[in-house]
CSV table of C-alpha atoms in Angstrom, one decimal:
chain,number,residue,atom,x,y,z
A,98,MET,CA,13.0,-22.1,101.1
A,99,LYS,CA,10.6,-19.3,101.6
A,100,HIS,CA,9.1,-17.2,98.8
A,101,PHE,CA,8.0,-13.6,99.2
A,102,ASP,CA,5.4,-11.9,97.0
A,103,ILE,CA,6.2,-8.3,96.7
A,104,LYS,CA,3.3,-6.1,95.9
A,105,TYR,CA,3.5,-2.4,95.0
A,106,SER,CA,0.8,0.1,95.7
A,107,GLY,CA,0.2,3.7,96.3
A,108,PRO,CA,2.7,6.4,95.1
A,109,LEU,CA,5.5,3.8,94.3
A,110,LEU,CA,3.3,1.9,91.9
A,111,GLY,CA,2.4,5.2,90.1
A,112,LEU,CA,6.1,6.1,89.7
A,113,LEU,CA,6.9,2.7,88.2
A,114,ILE,CA,4.1,3.0,85.7
A,115,ILE,CA,5.2,6.5,84.6
A,116,PHE,CA,8.9,5.4,84.3
A,117,ALA,CA,7.9,2.4,82.2
A,118,PHE,CA,5.7,4.7,79.9
A,119,ILE,CA,8.5,7.2,79.4
A,120,SER,CA,11.1,4.5,78.7
A,121,CYS,CA,8.9,2.9,76.1
A,122,SER,CA,7.9,6.2,74.5
A,123,GLU,CA,11.5,7.4,74.1
A,124,ALA,CA,12.6,4.1,72.6
A,125,ASP,CA,9.7,3.5,70.2
A,126,ASP,CA,8.7,7.0,68.9
A,127,PRO,CA,10.4,7.8,65.6
A,128,VAL,CA,12.4,10.9,65.3
A,129,SER,CA,10.9,13.5,63.0
A,130,VAL,CA,13.3,14.6,60.2
A,131,ASP,CA,12.8,17.5,57.9
A,132,CYS,CA,13.9,16.0,54.6
A,133,SER,CA,14.0,19.4,52.9
A,134,ILE,CA,17.1,20.3,54.9
A,135,SER,CA,18.6,16.8,55.1
A,136,ASN,CA,22.2,16.6,53.9
A,137,LEU,CA,21.6,13.4,52.1
A,138,THR,CA,23.2,13.5,48.7
A,139,VAL,CA,23.8,10.9,46.0
A,140,GLU,CA,26.3,10.8,43.2
A,141,PHE,CA,27.4,7.9,41.1
A,142,THR,CA,30.1,6.1,39.1
A,143,TYR,CA,29.3,4.2,36.0
A,144,THR,CA,30.5,2.1,33.1
A,145,ASP,CA,29.0,2.7,29.6
A,146,PRO,CA,27.8,-0.3,27.6
A,147,THR,CA,30.1,-1.4,24.8
A,148,SER,CA,27.6,-0.9,22.0
A,149,CYS,CA,24.1,0.4,21.3
A,150,SER,CA,22.6,-3.1,21.7
A,151,ALA,CA,24.9,-4.4,24.6
A,152,LYS,CA,23.7,-4.6,28.2
A,153,ASP,CA,27.0,-4.6,30.0
A,154,GLY,CA,26.8,-1.2,31.6
A,155,SER,CA,26.7,-0.5,35.3
A,156,ILE,CA,25.8,2.2,37.8
A,157,ILE,CA,27.1,2.4,41.4
A,158,PRO,CA,25.6,5.0,43.7
A,159,VAL,CA,27.9,7.0,46.0
A,160,VAL,CA,25.9,8.3,49.0
A,161,SER,CA,26.8,10.7,51.8
A,162,GLY,CA,24.9,12.4,54.6
A,163,GLY,CA,21.5,11.4,55.7
A,164,ASN,CA,20.8,8.6,58.1
A,165,GLY,CA,22.1,5.2,57.0
A,166,PRO,CA,21.7,2.4,56.1
A,167,TYR,CA,20.5,3.3,52.7
A,168,GLN,CA,18.2,1.7,50.1
A,169,PHE,CA,18.3,2.1,46.4
A,170,ASN,CA,16.1,1.7,43.3
A,171,LEU,CA,16.5,2.2,39.6
A,172,ASP,CA,13.6,3.7,37.5
A,173,GLY,CA,11.1,3.4,40.3
A,174,GLN,CA,11.5,-0.3,41.0
A,175,GLN,CA,11.3,-1.7,44.5
A,176,PHE,CA,13.9,-0.3,46.9
A,177,GLN,CA,16.7,-2.7,47.8
A,178,SER,CA,19.9,-2.7,49.9
A,179,ILE,CA,22.0,-3.7,47.0
A,180,SER,CA,24.0,-0.6,45.8
A,181,ARG,CA,25.1,-1.8,42.4
A,182,PHE,CA,23.1,-2.0,39.2
A,183,GLU,CA,24.5,-4.1,36.4
A,184,ASN,CA,23.5,-5.5,33.0
A,185,LEU,CA,22.3,-2.2,31.8
A,186,GLY,CA,22.0,-1.0,28.2
A,187,PRO,CA,22.4,2.5,26.8
A,188,GLY,CA,19.8,5.0,28.0
A,189,ILE,CA,18.8,7.4,30.7
A,190,TYR,CA,18.2,6.0,34.2
A,191,GLN,CA,16.6,7.5,37.2
A,192,MET,CA,18.5,6.4,40.3
A,193,ASN,CA,16.9,6.9,43.7
A,194,VAL,CA,18.3,6.6,47.3
A,195,LYS,CA,16.3,6.5,50.5
A,196,ASP,CA,17.8,6.7,54.0
A,197,GLN,CA,16.5,5.3,57.3
A,198,SER,CA,14.6,8.5,58.0
A,199,GLY,CA,12.6,8.2,54.8
A,200,CYS,CA,14.4,11.0,53.0
A,201,GLU,CA,14.9,10.4,49.3
A,202,ARG,CA,17.2,11.9,46.6
A,203,SER,CA,17.3,11.2,42.9
A,204,VAL,CA,19.9,11.6,40.1
A,205,SER,CA,19.6,11.1,36.3
A,206,VAL,CA,22.3,8.9,34.8
A,207,LEU,CA,23.0,8.7,31.1
A,208,LEU,CA,24.8,5.5,29.8
A,209,LYS,CA,26.1,6.2,26.3
A,210,SER,CA,27.1,3.9,23.5
A,211,PRO,CA,30.2,4.5,21.4
A,212,GLU,CA,28.4,3.7,18.0
A,213,SER,CA,25.5,5.5,16.4
A,214,ASN,CA,24.4,7.4,13.3
A,215,LEU,CA,22.2,9.6,15.4
A,216,SER,CA,22.4,13.4,14.7
A,217,ALA,CA,20.2,16.4,15.1
A,218,ASN,CA,19.5,19.9,13.8
A,219,LEU,CA,19.0,22.6,16.4
A,220,GLU,CA,17.1,25.8,15.8
A,221,THR,CA,16.9,28.7,18.3
A,222,THR,CA,14.7,31.7,19.0
A,223,ASP,CA,16.2,34.9,20.4
A,224,SER,CA,15.6,35.5,24.1
A,225,GLY,CA,15.4,39.3,23.9
A,226,CYS,CA,17.7,41.6,25.9
A,227,ASN,CA,17.6,40.6,29.6
A,228,LEU,CA,14.5,38.5,28.9
A,229,GLU,CA,13.7,34.8,29.0
A,230,ASN,CA,11.8,34.4,25.7
A,231,GLY,CA,14.4,32.1,24.0
A,232,ALA,CA,13.7,28.6,22.7
A,233,ILE,CA,15.6,25.6,21.3
A,234,ILE,CA,13.9,23.2,18.9
A,235,ILE,CA,15.5,19.9,18.1
A,236,GLU,CA,15.0,17.9,14.9
A,237,PRO,CA,16.7,14.5,15.2
A,238,SER,CA,17.8,12.3,12.3
A,239,GLY,CA,19.1,8.8,12.2
A,240,GLY,CA,19.0,6.6,15.3
A,241,VAL,CA,15.9,4.8,16.5
A,242,ALA,CA,12.7,6.6,17.6
A,243,PRO,CA,11.3,7.6,20.0
A,244,PHE,CA,13.9,10.1,21.2
A,245,ALA,CA,14.5,11.8,24.6
A,246,TYR,CA,16.1,15.2,25.1
A,247,ARG,CA,18.0,16.8,27.9
A,248,LEU,CA,19.2,20.3,28.5
A,249,ASN,CA,22.3,21.1,30.5
A,250,ASP,CA,22.3,17.8,32.3
A,251,GLY,CA,18.8,18.2,33.5
A,252,LEU,CA,16.1,15.6,33.5
A,253,ALA,CA,15.3,14.0,30.2
A,254,THR,CA,12.0,14.8,28.4
A,255,LEU,CA,10.2,13.4,25.3
A,256,THR,CA,9.4,17.0,24.2
A,257,ASN,CA,11.8,18.2,21.5
A,258,ALA,CA,11.6,21.9,22.4
A,259,PHE,CA,12.8,24.0,25.4
A,260,PHE,CA,11.2,27.4,26.0
A,261,GLY,CA,11.6,30.3,28.5
A,262,LEU,CA,15.4,30.5,28.0
A,263,SER,CA,17.7,33.4,28.7
A,264,SER,CA,20.6,34.1,26.4
A,265,GLY,CA,23.7,31.9,26.7
A,266,ASN,CA,25.2,28.7,25.6
A,267,TYR,CA,23.3,25.4,26.2
A,268,LYS,CA,24.3,21.7,26.0
A,269,VAL,CA,21.7,19.5,24.4
A,270,ASP,CA,21.7,15.7,24.6
A,271,ILE,CA,19.6,13.7,22.2
A,272,ILE,CA,19.1,10.0,23.1
A,273,ASP,CA,17.3,7.4,20.9
A,274,ASN,CA,15.4,4.3,21.9
A,275,THR,CA,18.5,2.1,22.0
A,276,GLY,CA,20.3,4.5,24.3
A,277,CYS,CA,22.6,5.9,21.6
A,278,SER,CA,23.1,9.6,22.1
A,279,THR,CA,24.6,12.7,20.6
A,280,THR,CA,25.5,16.0,22.2
A,281,GLN,CA,25.5,19.5,20.7
A,282,THR,CA,26.2,23.0,22.1
A,283,VAL,CA,24.0,25.9,20.9
A,284,GLN,CA,23.8,29.6,21.7
A,285,VAL,CA,20.6,31.4,22.4
A,286,SER,CA,21.2,35.0,21.4
A,287,ASN,CA,19.8,38.2,22.9
A,288,GLY,CA,18.8,39.2,19.4
A,289,ILE,CA,20.3,42.7,19.5
A,290,ARG,CA,21.6,43.5,16.0
A,291,PHE,CA,24.3,46.0,15.3
A,292,GLY,CA,22.9,47.5,12.2
A,293,ALA,CA,19.3,48.0,13.5
A,294,ILE,CA,20.0,49.0,17.1
A,295,ILE,CA,23.7,49.6,18.1
A,296,LYS,CA,24.9,51.6,15.1
A,297,PRO,CA,22.1,54.2,15.5
A,298,ILE,CA,22.9,54.6,19.2
A,299,ILE,CA,26.6,55.2,18.4
A,300,GLU,CA,26.0,57.5,15.5
A,301,THR,CA,23.6,59.6,17.6
A,302,ASN,CA,25.6,59.8,20.8
A,303,CYS,CA,29.3,59.0,20.1
A,304,ALA,CA,30.3,59.3,16.4
A,305,LEU,CA,30.0,63.1,16.4
A,306,THR,CA,32.1,65.9,15.2
A,307,GLY,CA,34.8,66.4,17.8
A,308,CYS,CA,34.4,62.9,19.2
A,309,HIS,CA,35.1,59.6,17.6
A,310,LEU,CA,34.6,61.0,14.1
A,311,ASP,CA,37.1,63.6,13.3
A,312,GLN,CA,40.6,62.9,11.9
A,313,GLY,CA,43.0,62.2,14.7
A,314,ASN,CA,40.5,60.5,16.9
A,315,ILE,CA,39.5,56.9,17.1
A,316,THR,CA,36.6,56.9,14.6
A,317,PHE,CA,33.6,54.9,15.5
A,318,ALA,CA,32.4,55.2,11.9
A,319,VAL,CA,34.7,52.1,11.4
A,320,PHE,CA,33.1,48.9,12.8
A,321,ALA,CA,36.5,47.3,13.7
A,322,ASN,CA,37.3,50.2,16.0
A,323,ILE,CA,34.1,49.6,17.9
A,324,GLN,CA,34.5,45.8,18.0
A,325,VAL,CA,38.0,45.8,19.6
A,326,ARG,CA,37.0,48.3,22.3
A,327,THR,CA,33.8,46.8,23.5
A,328,ALA,CA,35.0,46.2,27.1
A,329,ASP,CA,36.2,49.8,27.4
A,330,ILE,CA,33.0,51.1,25.8
A,331,ILE,CA,30.8,49.2,28.3
A,332,ALA,CA,32.9,50.4,31.2
A,333,ARG,CA,32.6,54.0,30.1
A,334,ILE,CA,28.9,54.1,29.3
A,335,GLN,CA,28.1,52.4,32.6
A,336,SER,CA,30.2,54.9,34.5
A,337,GLY,CA,28.8,57.9,32.6
A,338,ASN,CA,32.1,58.9,31.1
A,339,MET,CA,30.8,58.2,27.6
A,340,PRO,CA,29.4,60.1,25.7
A,341,LYS,CA,32.0,62.6,26.7
A,342,ASN,CA,30.3,65.8,25.9
A,343,GLY,CA,26.7,64.6,26.0
A,344,PRO,CA,24.1,63.3,28.4
A,345,ARG,CA,24.4,59.9,29.9
A,346,LEU,CA,22.9,57.1,27.8
A,347,ASN,CA,19.5,55.9,29.0
A,348,GLN,CA,19.4,52.5,30.6
A,349,ALA,CA,17.7,50.8,27.6
A,350,ASP,CA,20.6,51.9,25.3
A,351,ILE,CA,23.2,50.7,27.8
A,352,ASP,CA,21.5,47.4,28.2
A,353,ALA,CA,21.3,47.0,24.4
A,354,ILE,CA,25.0,47.6,23.9
A,355,VAL,CA,25.8,45.1,26.7
A,356,CYS,CA,23.5,42.5,25.3
A,357,TRP,CA,25.0,42.9,21.8
A,358,VAL,CA,28.5,42.5,23.2
A,359,ASN,CA,27.4,39.3,25.1
A,360,ASP,CA,26.1,37.9,21.8
A,361,GLY,CA,29.7,38.2,20.4
A,362,ALA,CA,29.7,41.9,19.2
A,363,LEU,CA,28.9,40.8,15.6
A,364,GLU,CA,28.5,43.0,12.6
A,365,ASN,CA,25.0,41.9,12.0
């Protein structure tokens, strides 16, 4: 049998080299992914431990999007392909997922215990009308120190105060060192008081002779008449229909009335 040695030279050899280079480059070069716009998301299912000292809780990540397969870790440990974490006691855990493109997502998971004497006293500072100067300060009692604190399902912190808050209702979780927790809801108020601010506005602009003061009219000299009509009052002062026979209220007075109503329209 005869053997033939085939040798390539000239332009044909150059084309083969270019083809080989392109083929290897396309197969080997990683695809660049912008993780900031990746649709990778992680949620979870969980089982709470049966007591403050038990370690029979579990967390199971539920991942969608991104570029699988995924890897997981809990509290910054080494990433692994196992997607179930067991033998967990009460506490706050940071669960992380990473996809094949290197994109990562994190979620905070609170495992609670059904038994605890943990409680807390919450104090607030007013935010100011349309401002963000509010604060919540937490003083825990019972339980086992040190404590962690979480506002509106955000990340836990060891600091027992939250600042820079606007007015509204907030949920506060307090977690002790055994993982036992308690949850309270507290309101941060605007701080607009009826007696000091709202009543003078009404007396100067609305509760006047011929309008909301005389017999036969709805008198705004009676607080209950104001309180039950707050929605109508806001609509009218914002549209300029109230005060009826006077100039439109300035924006500061309008904002003050709205903030007072948002705080609950209290006779304070």
